[in-house]
Short mmCIF file of C-alpha atoms and ligand atoms in Angstrom, two decimals:
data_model
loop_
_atom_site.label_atom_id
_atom_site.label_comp_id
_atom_site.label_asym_id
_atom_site.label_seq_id
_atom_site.Cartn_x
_atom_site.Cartn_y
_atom_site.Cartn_z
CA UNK A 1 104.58 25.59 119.13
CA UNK A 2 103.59 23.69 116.80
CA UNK A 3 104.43 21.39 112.98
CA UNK A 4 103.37 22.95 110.04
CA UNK A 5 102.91 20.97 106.73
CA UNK A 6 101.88 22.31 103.89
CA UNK A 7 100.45 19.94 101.43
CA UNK A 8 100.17 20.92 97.84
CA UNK A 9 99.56 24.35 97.94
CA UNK A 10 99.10 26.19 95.11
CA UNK A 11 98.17 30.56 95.01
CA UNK A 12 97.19 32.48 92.38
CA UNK A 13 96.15 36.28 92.65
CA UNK A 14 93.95 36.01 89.62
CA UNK A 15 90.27 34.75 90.03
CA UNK A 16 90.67 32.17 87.20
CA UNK A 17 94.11 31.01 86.76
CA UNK A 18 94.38 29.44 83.47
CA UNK A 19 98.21 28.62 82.95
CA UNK A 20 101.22 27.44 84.93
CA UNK A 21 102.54 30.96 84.90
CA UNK A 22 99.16 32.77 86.65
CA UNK A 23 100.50 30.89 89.89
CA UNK A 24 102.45 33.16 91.87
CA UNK A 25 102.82 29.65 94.19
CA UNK A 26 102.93 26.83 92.13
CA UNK A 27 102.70 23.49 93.51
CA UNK A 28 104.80 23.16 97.34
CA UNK A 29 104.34 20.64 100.06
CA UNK A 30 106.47 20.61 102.71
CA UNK A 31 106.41 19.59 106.84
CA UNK A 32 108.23 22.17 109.26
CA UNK A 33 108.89 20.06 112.23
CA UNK A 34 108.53 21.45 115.58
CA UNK A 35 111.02 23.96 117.11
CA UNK A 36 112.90 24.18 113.75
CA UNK A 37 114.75 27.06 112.73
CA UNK A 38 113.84 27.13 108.39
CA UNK A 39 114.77 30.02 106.07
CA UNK A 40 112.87 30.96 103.17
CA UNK A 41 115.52 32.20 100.70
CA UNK A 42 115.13 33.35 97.13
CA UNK A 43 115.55 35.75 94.88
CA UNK A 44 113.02 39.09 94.53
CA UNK A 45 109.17 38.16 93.32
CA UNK A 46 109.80 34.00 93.55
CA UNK A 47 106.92 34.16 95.71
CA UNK A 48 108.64 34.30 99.84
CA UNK A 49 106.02 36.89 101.27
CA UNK A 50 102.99 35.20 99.58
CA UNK A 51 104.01 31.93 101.27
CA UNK A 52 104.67 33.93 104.23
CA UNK A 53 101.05 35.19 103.91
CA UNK A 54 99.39 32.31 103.24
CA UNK A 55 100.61 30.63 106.21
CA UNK A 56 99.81 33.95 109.09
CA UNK A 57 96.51 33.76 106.97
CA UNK A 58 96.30 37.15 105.22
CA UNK A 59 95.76 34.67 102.43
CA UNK A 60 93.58 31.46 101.51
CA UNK A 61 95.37 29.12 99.23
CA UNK A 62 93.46 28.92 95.54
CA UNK A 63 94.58 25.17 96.00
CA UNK A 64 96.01 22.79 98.98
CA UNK A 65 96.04 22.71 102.64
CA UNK A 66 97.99 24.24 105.70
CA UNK A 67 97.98 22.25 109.06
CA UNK A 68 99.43 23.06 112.19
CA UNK A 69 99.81 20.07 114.72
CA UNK A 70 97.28 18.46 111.94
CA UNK A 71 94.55 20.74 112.64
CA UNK A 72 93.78 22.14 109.04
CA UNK A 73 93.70 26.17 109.18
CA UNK A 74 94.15 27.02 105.55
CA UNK A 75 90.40 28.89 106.24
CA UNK A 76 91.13 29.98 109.85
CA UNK A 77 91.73 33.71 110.73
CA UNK A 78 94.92 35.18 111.10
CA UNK A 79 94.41 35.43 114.74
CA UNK A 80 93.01 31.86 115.13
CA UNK A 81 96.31 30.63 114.16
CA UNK A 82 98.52 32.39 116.78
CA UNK A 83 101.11 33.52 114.73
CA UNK A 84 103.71 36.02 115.81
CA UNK A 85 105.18 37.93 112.80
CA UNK A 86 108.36 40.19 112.76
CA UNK A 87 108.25 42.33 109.62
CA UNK A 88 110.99 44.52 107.52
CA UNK A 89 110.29 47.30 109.28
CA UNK A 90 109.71 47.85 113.05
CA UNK A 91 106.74 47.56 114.51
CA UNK A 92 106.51 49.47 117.58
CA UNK A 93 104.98 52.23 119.67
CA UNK A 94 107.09 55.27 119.80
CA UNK A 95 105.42 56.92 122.88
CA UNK A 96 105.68 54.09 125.03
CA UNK A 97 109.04 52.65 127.18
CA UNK A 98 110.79 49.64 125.82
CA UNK A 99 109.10 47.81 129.00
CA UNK A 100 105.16 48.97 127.48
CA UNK A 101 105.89 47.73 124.44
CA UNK A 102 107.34 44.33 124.62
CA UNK A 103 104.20 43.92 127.51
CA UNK A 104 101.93 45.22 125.17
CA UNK A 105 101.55 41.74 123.05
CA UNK A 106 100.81 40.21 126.67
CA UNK A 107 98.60 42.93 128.08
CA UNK A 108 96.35 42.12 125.21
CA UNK A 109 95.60 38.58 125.97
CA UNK A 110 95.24 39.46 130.26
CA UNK A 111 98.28 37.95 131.16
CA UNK A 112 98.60 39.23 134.78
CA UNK A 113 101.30 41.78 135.47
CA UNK A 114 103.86 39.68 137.82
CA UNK A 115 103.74 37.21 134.91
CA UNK A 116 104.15 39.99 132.28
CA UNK A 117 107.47 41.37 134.21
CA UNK A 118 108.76 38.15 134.27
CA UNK A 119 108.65 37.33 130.67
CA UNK A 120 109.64 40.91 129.53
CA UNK A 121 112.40 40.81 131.78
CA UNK A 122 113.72 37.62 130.41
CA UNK A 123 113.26 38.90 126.75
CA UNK A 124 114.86 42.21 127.68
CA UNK A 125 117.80 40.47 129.07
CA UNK A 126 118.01 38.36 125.82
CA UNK A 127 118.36 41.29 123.31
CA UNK A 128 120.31 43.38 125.74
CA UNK A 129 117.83 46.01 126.34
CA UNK A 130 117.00 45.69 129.97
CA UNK A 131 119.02 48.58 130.28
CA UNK A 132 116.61 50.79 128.54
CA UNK A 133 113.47 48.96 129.32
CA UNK A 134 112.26 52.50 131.34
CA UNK A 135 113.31 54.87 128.13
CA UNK A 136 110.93 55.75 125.83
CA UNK A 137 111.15 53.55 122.13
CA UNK A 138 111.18 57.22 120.28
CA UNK A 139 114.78 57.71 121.20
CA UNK A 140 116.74 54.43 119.99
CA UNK A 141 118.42 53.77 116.63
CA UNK A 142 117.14 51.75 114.08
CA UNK A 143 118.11 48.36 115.17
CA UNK A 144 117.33 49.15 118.70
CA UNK A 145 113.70 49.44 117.84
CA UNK A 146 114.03 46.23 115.57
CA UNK A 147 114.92 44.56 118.72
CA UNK A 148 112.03 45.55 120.44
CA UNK A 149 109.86 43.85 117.12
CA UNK A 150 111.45 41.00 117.71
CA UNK A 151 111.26 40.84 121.89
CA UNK A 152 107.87 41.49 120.65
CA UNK A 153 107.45 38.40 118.27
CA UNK A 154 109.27 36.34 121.27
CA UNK A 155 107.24 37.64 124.46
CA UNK A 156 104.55 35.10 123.74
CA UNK A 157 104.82 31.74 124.82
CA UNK A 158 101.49 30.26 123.46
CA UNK A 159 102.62 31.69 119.75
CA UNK A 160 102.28 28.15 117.35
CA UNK A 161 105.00 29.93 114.94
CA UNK A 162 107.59 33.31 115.20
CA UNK A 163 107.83 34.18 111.37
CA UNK A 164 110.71 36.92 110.58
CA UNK A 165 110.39 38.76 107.01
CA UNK A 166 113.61 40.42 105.96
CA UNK A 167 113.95 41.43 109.20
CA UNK A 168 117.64 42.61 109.00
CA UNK A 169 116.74 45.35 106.12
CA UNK A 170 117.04 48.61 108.25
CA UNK A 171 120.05 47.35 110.32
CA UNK A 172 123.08 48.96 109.71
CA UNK A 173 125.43 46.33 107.80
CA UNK A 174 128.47 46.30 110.86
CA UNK A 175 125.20 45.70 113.48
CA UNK A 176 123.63 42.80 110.97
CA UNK A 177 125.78 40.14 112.45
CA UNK A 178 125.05 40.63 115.82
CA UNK A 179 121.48 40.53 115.34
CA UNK A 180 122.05 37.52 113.06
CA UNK A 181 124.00 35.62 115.40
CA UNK A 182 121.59 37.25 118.77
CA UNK A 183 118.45 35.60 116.61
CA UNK A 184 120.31 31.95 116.40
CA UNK A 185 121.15 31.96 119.85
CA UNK A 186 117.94 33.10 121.05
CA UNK A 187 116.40 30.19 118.36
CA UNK A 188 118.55 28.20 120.31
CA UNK A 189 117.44 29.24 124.21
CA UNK A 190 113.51 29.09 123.58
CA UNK A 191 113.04 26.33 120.67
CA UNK A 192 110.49 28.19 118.94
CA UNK A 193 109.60 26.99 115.41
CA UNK A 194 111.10 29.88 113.92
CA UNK A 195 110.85 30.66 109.60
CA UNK A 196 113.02 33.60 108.81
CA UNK A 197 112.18 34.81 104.89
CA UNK A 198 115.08 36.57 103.50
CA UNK A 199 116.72 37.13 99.66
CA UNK A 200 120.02 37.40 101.59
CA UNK A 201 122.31 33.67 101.31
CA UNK A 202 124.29 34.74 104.81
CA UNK A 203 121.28 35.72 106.45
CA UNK A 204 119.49 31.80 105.30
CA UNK A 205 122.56 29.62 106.36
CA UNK A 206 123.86 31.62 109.44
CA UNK A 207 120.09 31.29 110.85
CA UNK A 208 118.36 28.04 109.43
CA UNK A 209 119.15 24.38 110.17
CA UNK A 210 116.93 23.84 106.81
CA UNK A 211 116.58 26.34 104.23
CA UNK A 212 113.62 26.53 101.52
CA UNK A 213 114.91 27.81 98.50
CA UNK A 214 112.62 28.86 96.19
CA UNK A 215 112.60 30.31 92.67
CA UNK A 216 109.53 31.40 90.01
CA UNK A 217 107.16 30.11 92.49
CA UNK A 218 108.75 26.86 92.96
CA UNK A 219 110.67 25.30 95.68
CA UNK A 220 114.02 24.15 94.20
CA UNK A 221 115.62 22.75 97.06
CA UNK A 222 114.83 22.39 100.29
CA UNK A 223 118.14 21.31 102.85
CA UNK A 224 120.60 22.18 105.18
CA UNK A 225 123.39 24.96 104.55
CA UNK A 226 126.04 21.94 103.50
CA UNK A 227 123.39 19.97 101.43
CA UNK A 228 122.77 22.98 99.38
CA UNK A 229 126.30 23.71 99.24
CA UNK A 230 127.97 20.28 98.67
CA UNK A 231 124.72 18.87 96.34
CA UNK A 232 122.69 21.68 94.84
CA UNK A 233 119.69 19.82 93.43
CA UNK A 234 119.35 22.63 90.55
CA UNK A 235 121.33 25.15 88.81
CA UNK A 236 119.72 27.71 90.27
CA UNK A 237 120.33 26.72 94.04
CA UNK A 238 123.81 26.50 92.48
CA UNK A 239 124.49 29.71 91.42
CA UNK A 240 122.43 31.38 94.35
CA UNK A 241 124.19 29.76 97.02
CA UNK A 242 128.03 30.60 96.97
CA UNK A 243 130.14 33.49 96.07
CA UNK A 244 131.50 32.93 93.36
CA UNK A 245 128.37 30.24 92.40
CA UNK A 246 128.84 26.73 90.94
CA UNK A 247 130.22 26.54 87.49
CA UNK A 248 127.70 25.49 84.95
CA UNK A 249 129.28 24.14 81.64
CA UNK A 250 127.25 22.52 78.74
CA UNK A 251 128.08 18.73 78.34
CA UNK A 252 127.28 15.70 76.34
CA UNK A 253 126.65 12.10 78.19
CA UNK A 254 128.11 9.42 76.98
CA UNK A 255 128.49 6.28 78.77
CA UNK A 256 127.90 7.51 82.40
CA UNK A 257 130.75 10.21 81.68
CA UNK A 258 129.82 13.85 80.94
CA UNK A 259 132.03 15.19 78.06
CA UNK A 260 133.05 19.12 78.08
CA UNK A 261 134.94 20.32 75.37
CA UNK A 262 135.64 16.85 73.99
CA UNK A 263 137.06 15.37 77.17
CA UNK A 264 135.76 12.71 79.22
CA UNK A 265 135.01 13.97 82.79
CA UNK A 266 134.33 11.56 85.64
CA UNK A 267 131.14 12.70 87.35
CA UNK A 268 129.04 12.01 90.95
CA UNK A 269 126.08 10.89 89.12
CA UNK A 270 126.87 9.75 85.25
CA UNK A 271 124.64 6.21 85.92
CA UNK A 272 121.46 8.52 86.70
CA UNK A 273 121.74 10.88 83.57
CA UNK A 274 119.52 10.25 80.85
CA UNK A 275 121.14 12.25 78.30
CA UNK A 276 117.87 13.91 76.96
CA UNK A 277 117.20 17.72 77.60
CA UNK A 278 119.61 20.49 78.13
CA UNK A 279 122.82 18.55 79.93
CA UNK A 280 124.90 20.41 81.77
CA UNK A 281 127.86 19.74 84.28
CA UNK A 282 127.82 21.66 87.58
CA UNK A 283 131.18 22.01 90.30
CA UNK A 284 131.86 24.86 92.64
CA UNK A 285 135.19 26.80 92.34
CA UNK A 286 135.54 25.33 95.73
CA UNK A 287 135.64 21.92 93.91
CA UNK A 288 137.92 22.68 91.01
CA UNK A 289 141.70 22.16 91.30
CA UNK A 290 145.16 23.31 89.26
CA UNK A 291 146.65 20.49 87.98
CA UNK A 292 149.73 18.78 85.78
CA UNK A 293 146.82 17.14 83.07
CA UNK A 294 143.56 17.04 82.59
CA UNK A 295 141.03 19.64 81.29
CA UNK A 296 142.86 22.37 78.92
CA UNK A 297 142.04 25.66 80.23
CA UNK A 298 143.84 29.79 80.27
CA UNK A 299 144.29 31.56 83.41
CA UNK A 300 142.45 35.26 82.87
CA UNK A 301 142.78 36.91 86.06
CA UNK A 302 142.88 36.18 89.96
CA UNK A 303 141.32 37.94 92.32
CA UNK A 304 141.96 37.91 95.89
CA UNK A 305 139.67 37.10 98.23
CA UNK A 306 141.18 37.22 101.91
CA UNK A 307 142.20 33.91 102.77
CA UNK A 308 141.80 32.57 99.14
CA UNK A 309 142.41 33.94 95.66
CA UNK A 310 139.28 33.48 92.93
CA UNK A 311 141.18 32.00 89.69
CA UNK A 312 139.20 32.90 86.60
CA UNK A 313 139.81 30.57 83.64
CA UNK A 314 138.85 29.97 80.14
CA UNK A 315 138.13 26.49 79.48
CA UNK A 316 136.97 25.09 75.54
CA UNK A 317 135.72 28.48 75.30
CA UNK A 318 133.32 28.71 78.70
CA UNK A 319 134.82 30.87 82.25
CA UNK A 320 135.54 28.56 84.64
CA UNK A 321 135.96 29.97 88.13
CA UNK A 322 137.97 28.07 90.79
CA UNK A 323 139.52 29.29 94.59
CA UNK A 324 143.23 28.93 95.46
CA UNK A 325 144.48 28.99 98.92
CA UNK A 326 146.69 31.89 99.47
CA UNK A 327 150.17 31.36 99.04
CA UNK A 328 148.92 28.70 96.70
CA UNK A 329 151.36 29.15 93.07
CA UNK A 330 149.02 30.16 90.31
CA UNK A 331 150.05 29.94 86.60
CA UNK A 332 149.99 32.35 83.99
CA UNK A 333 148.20 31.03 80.67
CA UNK A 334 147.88 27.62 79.92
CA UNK A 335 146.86 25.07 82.70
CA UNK A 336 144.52 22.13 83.69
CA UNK A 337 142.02 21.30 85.82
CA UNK A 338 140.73 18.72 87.76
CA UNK A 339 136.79 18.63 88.65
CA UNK A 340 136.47 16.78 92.37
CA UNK A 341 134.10 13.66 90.36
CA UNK A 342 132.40 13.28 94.17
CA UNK A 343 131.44 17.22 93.32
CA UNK A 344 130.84 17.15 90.30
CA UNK A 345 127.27 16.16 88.68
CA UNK A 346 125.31 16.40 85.76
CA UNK A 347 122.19 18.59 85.13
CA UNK A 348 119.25 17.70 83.07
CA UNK A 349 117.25 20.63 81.97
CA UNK A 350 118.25 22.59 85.44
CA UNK A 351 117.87 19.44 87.56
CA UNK A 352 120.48 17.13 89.18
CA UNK A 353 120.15 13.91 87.20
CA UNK A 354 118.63 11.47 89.70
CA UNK A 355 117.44 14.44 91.66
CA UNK A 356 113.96 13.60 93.98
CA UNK A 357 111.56 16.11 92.49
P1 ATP B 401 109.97 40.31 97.47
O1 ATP B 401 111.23 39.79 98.12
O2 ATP B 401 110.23 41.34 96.42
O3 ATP B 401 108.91 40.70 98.45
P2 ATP B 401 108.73 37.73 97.14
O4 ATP B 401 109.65 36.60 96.92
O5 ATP B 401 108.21 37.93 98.51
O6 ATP B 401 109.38 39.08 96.62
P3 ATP B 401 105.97 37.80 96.29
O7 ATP B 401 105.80 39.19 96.85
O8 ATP B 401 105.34 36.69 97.02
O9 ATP B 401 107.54 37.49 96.12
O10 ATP B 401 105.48 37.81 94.78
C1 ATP B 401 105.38 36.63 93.97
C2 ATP B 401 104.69 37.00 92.66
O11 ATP B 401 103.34 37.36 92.92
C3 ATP B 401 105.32 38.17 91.94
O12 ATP B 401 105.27 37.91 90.56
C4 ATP B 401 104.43 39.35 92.30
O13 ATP B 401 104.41 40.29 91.27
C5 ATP B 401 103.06 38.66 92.44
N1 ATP B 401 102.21 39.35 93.45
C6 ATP B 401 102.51 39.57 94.74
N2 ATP B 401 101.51 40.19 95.39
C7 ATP B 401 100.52 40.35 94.46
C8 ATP B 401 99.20 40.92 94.51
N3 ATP B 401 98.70 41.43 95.62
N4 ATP B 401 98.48 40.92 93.36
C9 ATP B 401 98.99 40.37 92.23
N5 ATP B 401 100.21 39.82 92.12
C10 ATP B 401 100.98 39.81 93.21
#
């Protein structure tokens, strides 16, 4: 296994980029330590399975450098840097048993056959299939033959990275979470450094320790599930991450304070704002409380949610989302708020003010 860093990489799919925007990858650097579980999250086209390419080496970088254990290999084959991939779709051989087709990856490099049924036997036992290791892979559902793709990305022992791309797409929704939580436990048994590249929030923070979150080519944030939760770095990681997102509500600084609506609001970071750009104030519904005084706002509606109901408000003329526990007395029209100031932070053009950028 090994550390990846990627140091200023930059991709364009044009022969001469001229302009920010001909970058599908703009500018990322970035070190993947050893036996790390990341996530690659973000939304449609941000630019997850040219990443993903440029690393498995389908791709050469227009600019910057990819290293694995230091070695650079931003020119070196695919198969020079030992990369086993798991794609949307399985990859498999219909014809052949389960037990041919999780050897097959191991067959191909002359691993001897007592050696082979060991491994595939341990794999097999893994993703519960050692049961049907003698049927042939023509006969099983959908996710039964993604499990064999991914015995098959794990077989390998000499692999430097496993890299999973949307991997959960043709699994039935009630069998996603099993495979979900089956992948972090077998993370978990073999330490593999492991990056899973999904659009899908759950999927990112169920599986990661440290999840990439990119957006128009850019990563926005990169941190684990409660960093991106608790301190989004940017709006967007904000609203991405969290159902319902963070609040975003337009703001003046004055003084260190943000002020919304006319009122003074106590903030995480008010000593780090400029002022200058678009200012903003962001706080999850999460974050956001019913209270005696304080911000002027209208109940709408409330929605329930299961175990909490999703209050939506109107507050100096902006909706204003916040959760209630259930059981929790909710008013009808007027009420105030109270932002959590340890949640709450000001935004400068998109960015946390005194965000590291
Ligand atoms: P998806 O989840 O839809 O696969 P993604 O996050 O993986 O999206 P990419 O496929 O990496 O995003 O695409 C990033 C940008 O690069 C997009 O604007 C896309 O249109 C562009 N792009 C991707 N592949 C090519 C290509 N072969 N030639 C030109 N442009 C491309």
């Amino acid at each position: 296994m090994a550390e990846i860093r990627i140091d200023k990489l930059r991709h364009s799919y044009m022969a001469n980029p001229q302009s920010e925007d001909d970058y599908a990858l703009k500018r990322l650097s970035l070190t993947w330590q050893d036996g790390g579980a990341y996530a690659l999250l973000g939304p449609s086209g941000c630019g997850k399975t040219t990443l993903l390419n440029l690393i498995s080496g389908l791709l050469t970088p227009t600019e910057g450098t990819i290293s694995f254990n230091g070695r650079d290999v931003s020119h070196a084959s695919p198969e020079e840097r030992n990369i086993a991939q798991v794609f949307q779709f399985p990859v498999i051989y219909d014809t052949m048993t389960v037990y041919d087709n999780l050897a097959f990856p191991l067959r191909n490099r002359g691993v001897p056959e007592d050696e082979i049924k060991t491994r595939v036997g341990e794999i097999a036992e893994m993703l519960e299939l050692t049961r049907t290791l003698n049927n042939r892979a023509s006969g099983l559902t959908a996710d039964g033959k993604q499990k064999i793709s991914l015995g098959r990305g794990l077989v390998r022992s000499d692999v430097n990275v496993i890299m999973f791309d949307e991997p959960l797409t043709v699994i039935d929704p009630h069998l996603k979470w099993q495979l979900r939580s089956k992948l972090k436990e077998l993370h978990l048994r073999t330490k593999r450094t492991m990056i899973y590249v999904t659009h899908d929030q759950t999927e990112a923070l169920t599986f990661a320790d440290q999840v990439v979150v990119m957006n128009q080519g850019e990563v926005v944030q990169s941190g684990t599930p409660i960093e991106l939760f608790e301190m989004p770095q940017h709006t967007f990681v904000g609203h991405f991450i969290g159902s319902p997102g963070m609040n975003v509500l337009p703001c003046e600084v004055r003084g260190g304070r943000a002020v919304f609506g006319g009122e003074a609001i106590s903030v995480g970071n008010g000593e780090k704002a400029t002022g200058k750009g678009r200012t903003e104030i962001g706080v999850r519904p999460e974050f956001i409380s019913l209270a005696n005084s304080g911000i002027a706002a209208e109940v709408i509606r409330v929605a329930d949610a299961g175990r909490f109901r999703i209050v939506e408000t109107r507050s100096h003329g902006h909706l204003v989302k916040l959760l209630v526990k259930e059981g929790e007395q909710v008013p009808t029209g007027q009420t105030f708020l109270a932002f959590d100031p340890e949640h709450t932070q000001i935004y400068e053009d998109g960015w946390m003010a005194g965000a590291r950028r």
